[in-house]
Tab-separated table of C-alpha atoms in Angstrom:
chain	number	residue	atom	x	y	z
A	248	MET	CA	9.763	-22.095	-15.352
A	249	TYR	CA	6.545	-20.136	-14.828
A	250	THR	CA	4.191	-19.447	-17.727
A	251	ILE	CA	1.876	-16.454	-17.556
A	252	LYS	CA	-0.555	-15.059	-20.090
A	253	ASN	CA	0.206	-11.735	-21.746
A	254	LEU	CA	-3.111	-9.857	-21.990
A	255	LEU	CA	-1.763	-7.023	-24.112
A	256	GLY	CA	-3.228	-6.816	-27.598
A	257	GLU	CA	-5.554	-9.389	-29.134
A	258	SER	CA	-3.255	-12.425	-29.111
A	259	ASN	CA	-3.239	-15.202	-26.549
A	260	GLU	CA	0.501	-14.941	-26.192
A	261	TYR	CA	2.160	-16.517	-23.167
A	262	ILE	CA	5.492	-15.504	-21.730
A	263	THR	CA	7.901	-17.610	-19.694
A	264	VAL	CA	9.465	-16.325	-16.482
A	265	ASN	CA	12.685	-17.725	-15.078
A	266	PRO	CA	12.075	-18.792	-11.455
A	267	VAL	CA	15.403	-17.228	-10.463
A	268	ASN	CA	13.783	-13.813	-11.000
A	269	PHE	CA	10.326	-14.782	-9.830
A	270	GLY	CA	9.895	-12.971	-6.547
A	271	ALA	CA	13.533	-11.924	-6.501
A	272	GLY	CA	14.562	-10.440	-3.181
A	273	HIS	CA	11.429	-11.677	-1.417
A	274	GLY	CA	12.525	-15.189	-0.455
A	275	ASN	CA	9.637	-17.612	-0.255
A	276	GLY	CA	7.198	-14.845	0.616
A	277	LEU	CA	4.618	-13.626	-1.883
A	278	SER	CA	2.621	-10.427	-1.438
A	279	VAL	CA	-0.862	-10.583	-2.971
A	280	LYS	CA	-2.475	-7.162	-3.454
A	281	ILE	CA	-6.286	-7.017	-3.382
A	282	VAL	CA	-7.543	-3.943	-5.249
A	283	ILE	CA	-10.936	-3.009	-3.835
A	284	PRO	CA	-13.563	-1.995	-6.432
A	285	ALA	CA	-14.401	1.356	-4.870
A	286	PHE	CA	-13.905	5.046	-5.474
A	287	CYS	CA	-11.665	7.397	-3.487
A	288	GLN	CA	-12.517	10.693	-1.843
A	289	ALA	CA	-8.954	11.963	-2.253
A	290	LYS	CA	-7.195	13.383	-5.301
A	291	CYS	CA	-3.507	12.888	-4.567
A	292	PRO	CA	-1.377	14.487	-7.323
A	293	PHE	CA	0.929	11.453	-7.565
A	294	CYS	CA	-1.813	8.769	-7.670
A	295	PHE	CA	-1.355	6.482	-10.696
A	296	ASN	CA	-5.080	5.641	-10.624
A	297	ASN	CA	-6.584	9.134	-10.472
A	298	CYS	CA	-7.039	9.415	-14.242
A	299	THR	CA	-9.487	6.485	-14.372
A	300	ILE	CA	-11.161	6.332	-10.989
A	301	GLU	CA	-14.180	8.506	-11.855
A	302	THR	CA	-15.053	6.381	-14.905
A	303	GLN	CA	-14.807	2.981	-13.221
A	304	LYS	CA	-17.860	0.723	-12.981
A	305	HIS	CA	-17.942	-1.709	-10.099
A	306	ASP	CA	-19.705	-5.051	-9.978
A	307	PHE	CA	-19.425	-6.025	-6.320
A	308	LYS	CA	-21.241	-9.352	-6.638
A	309	LYS	CA	-19.003	-10.529	-9.472
A	310	PHE	CA	-15.919	-9.255	-7.657
A	311	PHE	CA	-16.600	-11.382	-4.587
A	312	VAL	CA	-17.300	-14.501	-6.683
A	313	GLU	CA	-14.047	-14.063	-8.620
A	314	LEU	CA	-12.156	-13.102	-5.462
A	315	ARG	CA	-12.852	-16.466	-3.831
A	316	LYS	CA	-11.665	-18.246	-6.994
A	317	SER	CA	-8.488	-16.161	-7.034
A	318	LEU	CA	-7.758	-16.756	-3.358
A	319	ASP	CA	-8.344	-20.491	-3.729
A	320	MET	CA	-5.817	-20.491	-6.576
A	321	VAL	CA	-3.271	-18.347	-4.737
A	322	PHE	CA	-3.246	-20.625	-1.715
A	323	THR	CA	-2.334	-23.623	-3.860
A	324	LEU	CA	1.092	-22.002	-4.407
A	325	ASN	CA	3.923	-23.305	-2.275
A	326	ARG	CA	4.689	-19.842	-0.902
A	327	SER	CA	4.199	-17.898	2.294
A	328	ILE	CA	1.260	-15.623	1.371
A	329	SER	CA	0.558	-12.153	2.735
A	330	LEU	CA	-2.550	-10.244	1.617
A	331	ASP	CA	-2.409	-6.467	1.132
A	332	ILE	CA	-5.801	-4.752	0.777
A	333	THR	CA	-5.407	-1.625	-1.319
A	334	GLY	CA	-7.318	0.520	-3.809
A	335	ASN	CA	-8.673	3.066	-4.754
A	336	GLU	CA	-9.741	3.722	-1.123
A	337	PRO	CA	-10.655	0.400	0.536
A	338	THR	CA	-12.856	1.959	3.247
A	339	PHE	CA	-14.884	4.101	0.817
A	340	ASN	CA	-17.852	1.669	0.811
A	341	VAL	CA	-18.255	0.391	4.369
A	342	PRO	CA	-20.796	-2.449	3.707
A	343	MET	CA	-18.629	-3.755	0.861
A	344	PHE	CA	-15.544	-3.609	3.079
A	345	GLU	CA	-17.366	-5.545	5.796
A	346	GLN	CA	-18.261	-8.226	3.232
A	347	LEU	CA	-14.590	-8.438	2.274
A	348	MET	CA	-13.635	-8.962	5.923
A	349	PHE	CA	-16.239	-11.744	6.157
A	350	ILE	CA	-14.625	-13.525	3.190
A	351	LEU	CA	-11.017	-13.016	4.289
A	352	ARG	CA	-11.794	-14.451	7.715
A	353	ASP	CA	-12.109	-17.853	5.966
A	354	TYR	CA	-8.501	-17.542	4.686
A	355	LYS	CA	-6.917	-15.928	7.745
A	356	GLU	CA	-5.165	-19.039	9.069
A	357	LYS	CA	-3.480	-19.609	5.688
A	358	THR	CA	-1.861	-16.166	5.549
A	359	SER	CA	1.362	-14.915	7.082
A	360	LYS	CA	-0.342	-11.539	7.585
A	361	ILE	CA	-3.169	-9.373	6.248
A	362	VAL	CA	-2.423	-5.697	5.678
A	363	LEU	CA	-4.763	-2.787	4.906
A	364	THR	CA	-3.469	0.328	3.114
A	365	THR	CA	-5.853	3.270	3.486
A	366	ASN	CA	-6.023	7.054	3.758
A	367	GLY	CA	-8.296	6.553	6.773
A	368	PHE	CA	-11.544	7.779	5.182
A	369	HIS	CA	-14.008	5.417	6.977
A	370	LEU	CA	-11.389	3.584	9.006
A	371	ARG	CA	-13.114	4.140	12.347
A	372	GLU	CA	-16.378	2.598	11.069
A	373	CYS	CA	-14.481	-0.351	9.576
A	374	LEU	CA	-12.475	-1.244	12.699
A	375	PRO	CA	-15.073	-3.599	14.267
A	376	SER	CA	-15.112	-5.879	11.187
A	377	MET	CA	-11.301	-5.846	10.992
A	378	ALA	CA	-10.724	-7.375	14.428
A	379	GLY	CA	-9.245	-10.848	14.077
A	380	VAL	CA	-8.672	-10.379	10.326
A	381	VAL	CA	-6.311	-7.446	9.693
A	382	ASP	CA	-2.877	-7.481	11.335
A	383	ILE	CA	-1.400	-4.192	10.113
A	384	VAL	CA	-2.890	-0.930	8.839
A	385	ASN	CA	-0.736	1.332	6.649
A	386	ILE	CA	-2.186	4.848	6.728
A	387	SER	CA	-1.158	7.004	3.753
A	388	LEU	CA	-0.449	10.353	5.396
A	389	HIS	CA	2.259	11.945	3.216
A	390	HIS	CA	2.736	14.815	5.686
A	391	TYR	CA	2.867	15.350	9.444
A	392	ASP	CA	0.794	18.572	9.205
A	393	GLU	CA	-2.911	17.662	8.924
A	394	ASN	CA	-3.754	20.892	7.079
A	395	VAL	CA	-1.087	20.358	4.399
A	396	ARG	CA	-2.167	16.717	4.172
A	397	LYS	CA	-5.843	17.612	3.702
A	398	ASN	CA	-5.634	20.695	1.496
A	399	GLU	CA	-2.459	20.263	-0.572
A	400	ILE	CA	-1.968	16.495	-0.912
A	401	LEU	CA	-5.111	14.401	-0.460
A	402	ARG	CA	-7.238	17.445	-1.395
A	403	THR	CA	-10.415	16.192	0.207
A	404	ASN	CA	-13.089	17.477	2.593
A	405	TYR	CA	-12.429	14.706	5.092
A	406	ILE	CA	-9.501	12.745	6.433
A	407	PRO	CA	-8.897	11.928	10.116
A	408	THR	CA	-7.273	14.707	12.121
A	409	ASN	CA	-4.130	13.949	14.081
A	410	ASP	CA	-6.173	13.667	17.290
A	411	GLU	CA	-8.615	11.294	15.569
A	412	LEU	CA	-5.680	9.202	14.356
A	413	LYS	CA	-4.530	8.773	17.965
A	414	GLU	CA	-7.975	7.519	18.964
A	415	ILE	CA	-8.248	5.173	15.943
A	416	ILE	CA	-4.818	3.694	16.678
A	417	LYS	CA	-5.689	3.200	20.350
A	418	ILE	CA	-8.912	1.345	19.472
A	419	GLY	CA	-7.121	-0.715	16.814
A	420	ASN	CA	-4.285	-1.656	19.165
A	421	GLU	CA	-6.869	-3.011	21.606
A	422	CYS	CA	-8.065	-5.299	18.775
A	423	GLY	CA	-4.508	-6.528	18.113
A	424	ILE	CA	-3.947	-4.302	15.044
A	425	THR	CA	-0.711	-2.341	14.596
A	426	PHE	CA	-0.433	0.865	12.548
A	427	THR	CA	2.317	2.192	10.308
A	428	ALA	CA	2.634	5.591	8.630
A	429	VAL	CA	3.260	5.931	4.888
A	430	ALA	CA	4.528	9.009	3.069
A	431	VAL	CA	5.121	9.398	-0.664
A	432	LEU	CA	7.757	12.079	-1.144
A	433	TYR	CA	6.347	13.491	-4.350
A	434	LYS	CA	7.883	16.960	-4.003
A	435	LYS	CA	10.237	18.906	-1.784
A	436	PHE	CA	8.339	20.604	1.049
A	437	GLU	CA	11.448	21.635	3.002
A	438	ILE	CA	14.966	20.390	3.733
A	439	PHE	CA	14.411	16.649	3.899
A	440	LYS	CA	16.218	16.083	7.234
A	441	ASN	CA	13.977	18.702	8.887
A	442	PHE	CA	10.862	17.144	7.332
A	443	TYR	CA	12.079	13.703	8.422
A	444	ASN	CA	12.662	14.744	12.050
A	445	LYS	CA	9.220	16.358	12.349
A	446	PHE	CA	7.517	13.349	10.743
A	447	VAL	CA	9.271	10.875	13.052
A	448	GLU	CA	8.261	12.858	16.134
A	449	PHE	CA	4.652	13.116	14.900
A	450	ALA	CA	4.404	9.401	14.096
A	451	ARG	CA	5.959	8.327	17.389
A	452	THR	CA	3.659	10.492	19.549
A	453	THR	CA	0.549	9.556	17.517
A	454	GLY	CA	1.105	5.837	18.070
A	455	PHE	CA	2.417	4.577	14.736
A	456	LYS	CA	4.739	1.582	15.072
A	457	ASP	CA	7.018	2.714	12.247
A	458	ILE	CA	7.246	4.856	9.087
A	459	ARG	CA	7.821	4.124	5.410
A	460	PHE	CA	8.858	6.936	3.060
A	461	ARG	CA	8.917	6.407	-0.708
A	462	CYS	CA	10.156	8.651	-3.483
A	463	ASN	CA	9.965	7.907	-7.190
A	464	TYR	CA	13.465	8.275	-8.556
A	465	VAL	CA	12.174	8.436	-12.146
A	466	GLU	CA	10.108	11.581	-11.581
A	467	GLN	CA	12.025	13.250	-8.737
A	468	ASP	CA	15.653	12.527	-9.533
A	469	ALA	CA	17.262	15.578	-7.870
A	470	PHE	CA	15.087	15.372	-4.763
A	471	THR	CA	15.593	11.608	-4.523
A	472	THR	CA	19.342	12.146	-4.629
A	473	GLU	CA	19.036	14.537	-1.675
A	474	VAL	CA	16.837	12.092	0.227
A	475	MET	CA	18.947	9.001	-0.400
A	476	ASN	CA	22.193	10.846	0.441
A	477	THR	CA	20.913	12.144	3.775
A	478	LYS	CA	23.193	11.087	6.631
A	479	PHE	CA	21.723	9.216	9.580
A	480	ASP	CA	23.424	7.975	12.726
A	481	ASN	CA	22.237	4.372	12.540
A	482	PHE	CA	21.295	3.012	9.134
A	483	ARG	CA	21.976	0.318	6.560
A	484	VAL	CA	21.193	0.136	2.844
A	485	GLU	CA	19.788	-2.854	0.946
A	486	HIS	CA	19.491	-3.226	-2.817
A	487	LEU	CA	16.769	-4.886	-4.920
A	488	LYS	CA	17.727	-4.684	-8.565
A	489	ALA	CA	17.700	-0.905	-9.276
A	490	LEU	CA	15.931	-0.111	-6.001
A	491	ASN	CA	17.569	1.066	-2.780
A	492	THR	CA	16.022	0.911	0.677
A	493	ILE	CA	17.546	2.699	3.670
A	494	TYR	CA	16.723	1.149	7.052
A	495	ILE	CA	17.084	3.537	9.982
A	496	ASN	CA	16.671	2.939	13.711
A	497	GLU	CA	15.856	6.143	15.589
A	498	ASN	CA	16.369	5.164	19.231
A	499	GLY	CA	14.408	1.948	18.765
A	500	TYR	CA	11.960	3.423	16.225
A	501	ASP	CA	12.123	1.894	12.734
A	502	VAL	CA	12.051	4.024	9.581
A	503	ARG	CA	12.423	2.950	5.937
A	504	ILE	CA	13.183	5.224	3.003
A	505	MET	CA	12.705	3.661	-0.426
A	506	ALA	CA	13.679	4.916	-3.859
A	507	GLY	CA	10.972	3.110	-5.745
A	508	VAL	CA	8.607	2.934	-8.675
A	509	PRO	CA	4.787	2.831	-8.713
A	510	ASP	CA	4.780	-0.465	-10.631
A	511	LEU	CA	7.177	-3.053	-9.209
A	512	THR	CA	6.768	-5.126	-12.395
A	513	GLU	CA	9.104	-2.608	-14.047
A	514	ILE	CA	11.899	-3.997	-11.896
A	515	VAL	CA	11.071	-7.615	-11.081
A	516	VAL	CA	8.300	-9.923	-12.308
A	517	GLY	CA	6.541	-12.021	-9.705
A	518	ALA	CA	7.499	-10.096	-6.574
A	519	GLU	CA	3.774	-9.678	-6.028
A	520	LEU	CA	0.442	-10.743	-7.470
A	521	VAL	CA	-2.538	-8.433	-7.912
A	522	ILE	CA	-6.154	-9.487	-7.469
A	523	ASP	CA	-7.596	-6.521	-9.315
A	524	ASP	CA	-11.003	-4.832	-9.054
A	525	ASP	CA	-12.514	-7.522	-11.321
A	526	GLY	CA	-11.476	-10.196	-8.815
A	527	ARG	CA	-9.055	-11.842	-11.250
A	528	THR	CA	-5.346	-12.391	-10.620
A	529	TYR	CA	-2.538	-10.574	-12.468
A	530	VAL	CA	1.170	-9.933	-11.940
A	531	ASP	CA	0.828	-6.170	-12.425
A	532	TYR	CA	-1.602	-3.329	-11.711
A	533	ASN	CA	-2.439	-2.688	-15.361
A	534	LYS	CA	-4.034	-6.106	-16.039
A	535	ARG	CA	-1.390	-6.833	-18.676
A	536	TYR	CA	-0.287	-10.274	-17.545
């Protein structure tokens, strides 16, 4: 049995988690999310963090001290550990990001992989420090059209253009980094199969290794039904509790479509750990446990 502290309320209550459900569906692998203490230039309408990001106060020095303690603890677990750098926007503060890369280099050999999830804000400037540390970069694009992406979704003055993405991916590939495209399907832009075909063609020609689509079935039930019932020539479906994932192979090109939730803790406890922006370790994004 695993015992974790419940941080809700004023009590020091502890809850017990059955190991059968701890990390269910993930085998011996454990994903550890590292939430960078930084702001974000984007204002995505579906972001679960956009209501608090402008009021956050960041203590970088304390974060790095606590981060090392958290990582030392995490690597005592008898699990295969992957690190997923996320945010806020991880590349927002370039010197802070470079310091993070310096620290993670000490843990690189202990990890199964290190992943960066970013909207690409200062990705080009961050690439030199990522070489030999980061294995995969997930770029949150959400649309194949750079104008829709910039003006209607991320709603920011700067994100990389499609041509800049090609150059960034080329430079990253030369450093041994692979790139995947991420799209949250937060509303219906067009018939999904048409959107899907255009996105796959864009991602393939830009240099992305694969694509991951995600729609929130709680908020977009009708649209999710359309998405998850779309017929593909070569696909299989896997189930994780209430979640479905469709795996598609488009002539050798891998695509995943997930009906998911923003907080995986709603479905299964212990599928991931979160080192939050205070450097401490939790089992959810809301610092509850």
